[in-house]
Amino acid sequence: PTTVTGTVKSTSSGGPLGRPASGSIALIGSATSVFQIQNSSTVKLNQDASFTIQAWVKRDRSKKADTLMSAGIDQLRRGFAVRYTEDRLFAMEFGGDDLVVGAKIGGYNHTNKWMHWSIKFSASREANPEKGQYQRDPFQSVYLNGAQEGNRKSGGNVAAEGALTVGRHYKPDDPQPFKGAMDELRFWDRALADSVIATNFNEQLEISDGLVATLTFDDMGTPYKDYSGKGNSAEAPPSVE
C-alpha cells in the first residue's frame, strides 16, 4: 500500500497524535452542506456485510447533535448513522440498535480538536466446520484515535438504502447537520483487526487490501476523488430536502 506518515499534532491530553498533512473539507452545519458516496457493489451498509469506516473529524461546537454520516430511509427505521449527541456522546446507530460511547467520562470535549474515529461492523458468519468456521454473532465497535471505546453484540436489522451521505442524518425532519471539518475518509469492505486500526489511523492510505473508498480532500471542488481505485468518488447530491 501507499503510505505517508502525517505530521504530529496534539490531542486534548497533550500526547502526540499524527494527523496526515493534507487538505480537509469544511461542513458549515447546514442540511444542504453535504456530499454523497453512492451505494455500490463495493460500498455496502447492511447486516450481511462487514465494513469499517474511518475519518479524522474536528467539531466546531459541542451542545448540538452533529451527524457525521448516514444512510437509509426514515420510514423503514433501518438506517445507519454516525453522530455526536447533544450530550457530547458518540453513537453508531445501526437499525435502531445503537452503540453509544463516552458516558463514563461525561462526554467528549472535542470542540476545535482533530480526533480520529473508526466505526466497525463485524457481520455474522454461518457455521462451516469443514473450514474450521463456526457461528459468530455480529458486533459493532467504535475506536477513538486507534483505541477501542466500546463494542456490543448487534441485533440491528439494517439494509441502508441509498447513498452514504456525509454531513447530515438521513431523517428529513431531524437532519442534525455536522458543523466542522473532516479529512482522510476511508471505507473498507471488511472488519479491520484492532491491531490494524491502532496503527493505520496515523497513516495516509490510498491503495490497500479491502479499501474501497479513500477521500483525502486534497483536490479542490467536486467530485472528491476516490484514491482507492474503486471509483467511489463523492459528489454533492442533486438536491437535498
C-alpha positions as a LaTeX table, in Angstrom:
\begin{tabular}{lrrr}
\hline
Residue & $x$ (\AA) & $y$ (\AA) & $z$ (\AA) \\
\hline
Pro1 & 0.00 & 0.00 & 0.00 \\
Thr2 & 0.96 & 3.63 & $-0.46$ \\
Thr3 & 1.68 & 5.03 & 2.99 \\
Val4 & 2.69 & 8.54 & 4.03 \\
Thr5 & 3.18 & 9.31 & 7.71 \\
Gly6 & 1.45 & 12.52 & 8.72 \\
Thr7 & 2.59 & 15.50 & 10.74 \\
Val8 & 2.34 & 15.37 & 14.52 \\
Lys9 & $-0.43$ & 17.27 & 16.30 \\
Ser10 & $-1.53$ & 17.26 & 19.94 \\
Thr11 & $-4.55$ & 15.60 & 21.49 \\
Ser12 & $-6.63$ & 17.16 & 24.24 \\
Ser13 & $-4.42$ & 15.40 & 26.79 \\
Gly14 & $-1.26$ & 16.75 & 25.22 \\
Gly15 & 0.02 & 13.49 & 23.76 \\
Pro16 & 1.43 & 13.27 & 20.24 \\
Leu17 & $-1.02$ & 12.35 & 17.53 \\
Gly18 & $-0.21$ & 12.06 & 13.84 \\
Arg19 & $-2.75$ & 13.62 & 11.51 \\
Pro20 & $-1.94$ & 13.28 & 7.79 \\
Ala21 & $-0.64$ & 16.53 & 6.34 \\
Ser22 & $-3.24$ & 17.21 & 3.69 \\
Gly23 & $-6.30$ & 19.22 & 2.86 \\
Ser24 & $-9.63$ & 18.81 & 4.62 \\
Ile25 & $-13.26$ & 19.57 & 3.87 \\
Ala26 & $-15.32$ & 22.07 & 5.87 \\
Leu27 & $-19.01$ & 21.44 & 6.53 \\
Ile28 & $-20.93$ & 24.50 & 7.67 \\
Gly29 & $-23.72$ & 22.94 & 9.71 \\
Ser30 & $-26.41$ & 23.19 & 7.03 \\
Ala31 & $-28.62$ & 20.33 & 5.85 \\
Thr32 & $-27.51$ & 21.16 & 2.31 \\
Ser33 & $-23.78$ & 21.25 & 3.10 \\
Val34 & $-23.26$ & 17.57 & 2.40 \\
Phe35 & $-21.72$ & 15.16 & $-0.09$ \\
Gln36 & $-22.51$ & 11.55 & $-1.00$ \\
Ile37 & $-20.81$ & 8.27 & $-1.86$ \\
Gln38 & $-23.23$ & 6.20 & $-3.87$ \\
Asn39 & $-24.23$ & 2.75 & $-2.59$ \\
Ser40 & $-22.46$ & 0.32 & $-4.91$ \\
Ser41 & $-21.24$ & $-3.25$ & $-5.18$ \\
Thr42 & $-18.26$ & $-2.28$ & $-3.01$ \\
Val43 & $-19.79$ & 0.25 & $-0.58$ \\
Lys44 & $-22.38$ & $-1.74$ & 1.35 \\
Leu45 & $-24.15$ & $-0.93$ & 4.61 \\
Asn46 & $-26.18$ & $-3.90$ & 5.77 \\
Gln47 & $-26.17$ & $-6.69$ & 8.32 \\
Asp48 & $-24.77$ & $-9.20$ & 5.84 \\
Ala49 & $-21.54$ & $-7.37$ & 5.03 \\
Ser50 & $-18.68$ & $-6.42$ & 7.35 \\
Phe51 & $-17.24$ & $-2.93$ & 6.98 \\
Thr52 & $-15.02$ & $-0.33$ & 8.65 \\
Ile53 & $-15.29$ & 3.44 & 8.21 \\
Gln54 & $-12.51$ & 5.77 & 9.33 \\
Ala55 & $-12.15$ & 9.56 & 9.35 \\
Trp56 & $-10.43$ & 12.48 & 11.02 \\
Val57 & $-13.06$ & 14.81 & 12.48 \\
Lys58 & $-12.97$ & 18.28 & 14.03 \\
Arg59 & $-16.16$ & 19.68 & 15.59 \\
Asp60 & $-16.90$ & 23.40 & 15.71 \\
Arg61 & $-19.49$ & 23.11 & 18.50 \\
Ser62 & $-20.42$ & 20.84 & 21.40 \\
Lys63 & $-24.01$ & 21.48 & 22.53 \\
Lys64 & $-25.85$ & 20.28 & 19.43 \\
Ala65 & $-26.19$ & 16.90 & 17.76 \\
Asp66 & $-23.75$ & 16.57 & 14.87 \\
Thr67 & $-24.20$ & 13.75 & 12.34 \\
Leu68 & $-21.00$ & 12.77 & 10.56 \\
Met69 & $-22.66$ & 10.44 & 8.06 \\
Ser70 & $-25.77$ & 8.36 & 7.47 \\
Ala71 & $-27.70$ & 6.22 & 5.02 \\
Gly72 & $-31.24$ & 4.91 & 4.99 \\
Ile73 & $-34.92$ & 5.71 & 4.65 \\
Asp74 & $-36.67$ & 7.22 & 7.67 \\
Gln75 & $-39.93$ & 5.33 & 7.28 \\
Leu76 & $-38.22$ & 1.95 & 7.49 \\
Arg77 & $-36.23$ & 2.76 & 10.65 \\
Arg78 & $-33.48$ & 0.52 & 9.30 \\
Gly79 & $-30.84$ & 3.14 & 8.66 \\
Phe80 & $-27.24$ & 3.71 & 9.62 \\
Ala81 & $-25.78$ & 6.86 & 11.21 \\
Val82 & $-22.64$ & 8.02 & 12.98 \\
Arg83 & $-23.03$ & 11.11 & 15.16 \\
Tyr84 & $-22.22$ & 13.15 & 18.23 \\
Thr85 & $-25.26$ & 13.51 & 20.50 \\
Glu86 & $-26.48$ & 16.64 & 22.29 \\
Asp87 & $-24.80$ & 15.27 & 25.44 \\
Arg88 & $-21.40$ & 15.06 & 23.68 \\
Leu89 & $-21.60$ & 11.27 & 23.45 \\
Phe90 & $-20.70$ & 9.40 & 20.27 \\
Ala91 & $-23.15$ & 6.99 & 18.65 \\
Met92 & $-23.09$ & 4.34 & 15.95 \\
Glu93 & $-26.74$ & 3.83 & 15.01 \\
Phe94 & $-27.45$ & 0.56 & 13.26 \\
Gly95 & $-31.05$ & $-0.28$ & 12.59 \\
Gly96 & $-32.20$ & 1.12 & 15.91 \\
Asp97 & $-29.55$ & $-0.95$ & 17.69 \\
Asp98 & $-27.17$ & 1.76 & 18.84 \\
Leu99 & $-23.68$ & 1.62 & 20.29 \\
Val100 & $-23.14$ & 4.80 & 22.34 \\
Val101 & $-19.80$ & 5.63 & 23.97 \\
Gly102 & $-18.46$ & 8.40 & 26.17 \\
Ala103 & $-20.99$ & 8.32 & 29.03 \\
Lys104 & $-18.47$ & 7.09 & 31.61 \\
Ile105 & $-16.29$ & 10.18 & 31.10 \\
Gly106 & $-19.15$ & 12.66 & 30.86 \\
Gly107 & $-18.95$ & 13.04 & 27.09 \\
Tyr108 & $-16.24$ & 14.18 & 24.69 \\
Asn109 & $-14.95$ & 17.74 & 24.74 \\
His110 & $-13.74$ & 17.68 & 21.14 \\
Thr111 & $-14.55$ & 21.22 & 20.04 \\
Asn112 & $-11.88$ & 22.53 & 17.65 \\
Lys113 & $-9.74$ & 19.40 & 18.11 \\
Trp114 & $-8.86$ & 16.85 & 15.45 \\
Met115 & $-9.92$ & 13.35 & 16.51 \\
His116 & $-9.83$ & 10.10 & 14.58 \\
Trp117 & $-12.85$ & 7.78 & 14.66 \\
Ser118 & $-13.11$ & 4.22 & 13.36 \\
Ile119 & $-16.53$ & 2.57 & 13.10 \\
Lys120 & $-16.56$ & $-1.19$ & 12.60 \\
Phe121 & $-19.28$ & $-3.74$ & 11.94 \\
Ser122 & $-18.38$ & $-7.43$ & 12.01 \\
Ala123 & $-21.14$ & $-9.38$ & 10.25 \\
Ser124 & $-22.32$ & $-12.77$ & 11.47 \\
Arg125 & $-20.75$ & $-15.82$ & 9.89 \\
Glu126 & $-22.53$ & $-19.07$ & 9.13 \\
Ala127 & $-21.11$ & $-22.30$ & 10.54 \\
Asn128 & $-18.72$ & $-24.05$ & 8.18 \\
Pro129 & $-16.99$ & $-26.83$ & 10.16 \\
Glu130 & $-15.10$ & $-28.06$ & 7.10 \\
Lys131 & $-13.16$ & $-24.79$ & 7.10 \\
Gly132 & $-12.95$ & $-24.53$ & 10.87 \\
Gln133 & $-15.52$ & $-21.73$ & 10.97 \\
Tyr134 & $-18.38$ & $-21.53$ & 13.43 \\
Gln135 & $-21.28$ & $-19.25$ & 14.05 \\
Arg136 & $-20.19$ & $-15.78$ & 15.14 \\
Asp137 & $-22.54$ & $-13.09$ & 16.38 \\
Pro138 & $-22.43$ & $-9.69$ & 14.65 \\
Phe139 & $-20.63$ & $-6.95$ & 16.57 \\
Gln140 & $-20.41$ & $-3.17$ & 16.45 \\
Ser141 & $-17.21$ & $-1.45$ & 17.58 \\
Val142 & $-16.09$ & 2.17 & 17.94 \\
Tyr143 & $-12.47$ & 3.39 & 18.19 \\
Leu144 & $-11.06$ & 6.80 & 19.08 \\
Asn145 & $-7.51$ & 7.60 & 17.96 \\
Gly146 & $-6.85$ & 3.91 & 17.37 \\
Ala147 & $-8.11$ & 2.65 & 20.75 \\
Gln148 & $-11.41$ & 0.84 & 21.24 \\
Glu149 & $-14.00$ & 2.91 & 23.10 \\
Gly150 & $-16.71$ & 0.27 & 23.14 \\
Asn151 & $-18.33$ & $-2.68$ & 21.40 \\
Arg152 & $-21.52$ & $-4.69$ & 21.63 \\
Lys153 & $-23.38$ & $-7.55$ & 20.04 \\
Ser154 & $-25.53$ & $-6.21$ & 17.24 \\
Gly155 & $-29.11$ & $-7.21$ & 16.57 \\
Gly156 & $-29.91$ & $-4.43$ & 14.15 \\
Asn157 & $-31.93$ & $-5.18$ & 11.03 \\
Val158 & $-30.15$ & $-2.95$ & 8.54 \\
Ala159 & $-30.39$ & $-2.62$ & 4.81 \\
Ala160 & $-29.42$ & 1.02 & 4.44 \\
Glu161 & $-30.74$ & 2.06 & 1.04 \\
Gly162 & $-29.41$ & 4.95 & $-0.98$ \\
Ala163 & $-26.13$ & 6.80 & $-0.82$ \\
Leu164 & $-23.86$ & 7.28 & 2.18 \\
Thr165 & $-24.44$ & 10.95 & 2.96 \\
Val166 & $-21.69$ & 12.79 & 4.80 \\
Gly167 & $-22.74$ & 15.81 & 6.84 \\
Arg168 & $-26.32$ & 15.09 & 7.95 \\
His169 & $-28.75$ & 12.48 & 9.27 \\
Tyr170 & $-30.94$ & 10.56 & 6.84 \\
Lys171 & $-34.10$ & 11.62 & 8.72 \\
Pro172 & $-35.51$ & 14.60 & 6.78 \\
Asp173 & $-37.28$ & 16.07 & 9.82 \\
Asp174 & $-34.15$ & 15.94 & 12.01 \\
Pro175 & $-31.03$ & 16.26 & 9.83 \\
Gln176 & $-28.61$ & 17.18 & 12.66 \\
Pro177 & $-26.13$ & 18.71 & 10.17 \\
Phe178 & $-22.45$ & 18.49 & 11.01 \\
Lys179 & $-20.52$ & 21.70 & 11.63 \\
Gly180 & $-16.78$ & 21.28 & 11.45 \\
Ala181 & $-14.18$ & 19.65 & 9.23 \\
Met182 & $-13.31$ & 16.17 & 8.02 \\
Asp183 & $-10.25$ & 14.54 & 6.50 \\
Glu184 & $-8.99$ & 11.15 & 5.28 \\
Leu185 & $-12.40$ & 9.47 & 4.97 \\
Arg186 & $-11.96$ & 5.75 & 4.29 \\
Phe187 & $-14.40$ & 2.90 & 3.71 \\
Trp188 & $-13.29$ & $-0.72$ & 3.98 \\
Asp189 & $-15.28$ & $-3.77$ & 2.88 \\
Arg190 & $-14.05$ & $-5.78$ & 5.85 \\
Ala191 & $-13.83$ & $-5.53$ & 9.63 \\
Leu192 & $-10.30$ & $-4.37$ & 10.37 \\
Ala193 & $-8.39$ & $-6.03$ & 13.20 \\
Asp194 & $-7.83$ & $-3.98$ & 16.35 \\
Ser195 & $-4.08$ & $-4.00$ & 15.70 \\
Val196 & $-4.58$ & $-2.54$ & 12.22 \\
Ile197 & $-6.86$ & 0.22 & 13.49 \\
Ala198 & $-4.32$ & 1.03 & 16.22 \\
Thr199 & $-1.67$ & 1.83 & 13.61 \\
Asn200 & $-3.31$ & 2.81 & 10.32 \\
Phe201 & $-5.19$ & 5.84 & 11.69 \\
Asn202 & $-1.81$ & 7.61 & 11.68 \\
Glu203 & $-1.20$ & 6.80 & 8.02 \\
Gln204 & $-2.43$ & 8.20 & 4.73 \\
Leu205 & $-3.57$ & 5.22 & 2.68 \\
Glu206 & $-4.55$ & 5.16 & $-0.96$ \\
Ile207 & $-4.39$ & 1.52 & $-2.07$ \\
Ser208 & $-4.71$ & $-1.32$ & 0.41 \\
Asp209 & $-6.45$ & $-4.69$ & 0.67 \\
Gly210 & $-10.17$ & $-4.16$ & 1.29 \\
Leu211 & $-10.01$ & $-0.37$ & 0.95 \\
Val212 & $-12.86$ & 0.53 & $-1.43$ \\
Ala213 & $-13.03$ & 4.31 & $-0.93$ \\
Thr214 & $-10.47$ & 6.82 & 0.31 \\
Leu215 & $-11.09$ & 10.56 & 0.12 \\
Thr216 & $-8.15$ & 12.80 & 1.03 \\
Phe217 & $-9.85$ & 16.11 & 0.06 \\
Asp218 & $-6.55$ & 17.34 & $-1.37$ \\
Asp219 & $-8.32$ & 18.08 & $-4.65$ \\
Met220 & $-10.42$ & 21.22 & $-4.87$ \\
Gly221 & $-14.10$ & 21.06 & $-5.79$ \\
Thr222 & $-16.36$ & 18.13 & $-6.54$ \\
Pro223 & $-16.32$ & 15.30 & $-7.31$ \\
Tyr224 & $-13.97$ & 14.44 & $-4.48$ \\
Lys225 & $-11.65$ & 11.83 & $-5.93$ \\
Asp226 & $-11.56$ & 8.29 & $-4.59$ \\
Tyr227 & $-7.89$ & 7.28 & $-4.46$ \\
Ser228 & $-8.61$ & 3.61 & $-3.74$ \\
Gly229 & $-9.04$ & 2.86 & $-7.44$ \\
Lys230 & $-12.58$ & 1.54 & $-6.91$ \\
Gly231 & $-14.34$ & 4.53 & $-8.47$ \\
Asn232 & $-16.31$ & 5.59 & $-5.39$ \\
Ser233 & $-15.78$ & 9.32 & $-5.71$ \\
Ala234 & $-18.07$ & 11.62 & $-3.73$ \\
Glu235 & $-20.29$ & 14.35 & $-5.13$ \\
Ala236 & $-22.78$ & 16.89 & $-3.90$ \\
Pro237 & $-26.31$ & 15.45 & $-4.21$ \\
Pro238 & $-28.55$ & 16.89 & $-6.91$ \\
Ser239 & $-30.99$ & 18.10 & $-4.25$ \\
Val240 & $-31.48$ & 17.78 & $-0.51$ \\
Glu241 & $-34.89$ & 18.10 & 1.08 \\
\hline
\end{tabular}
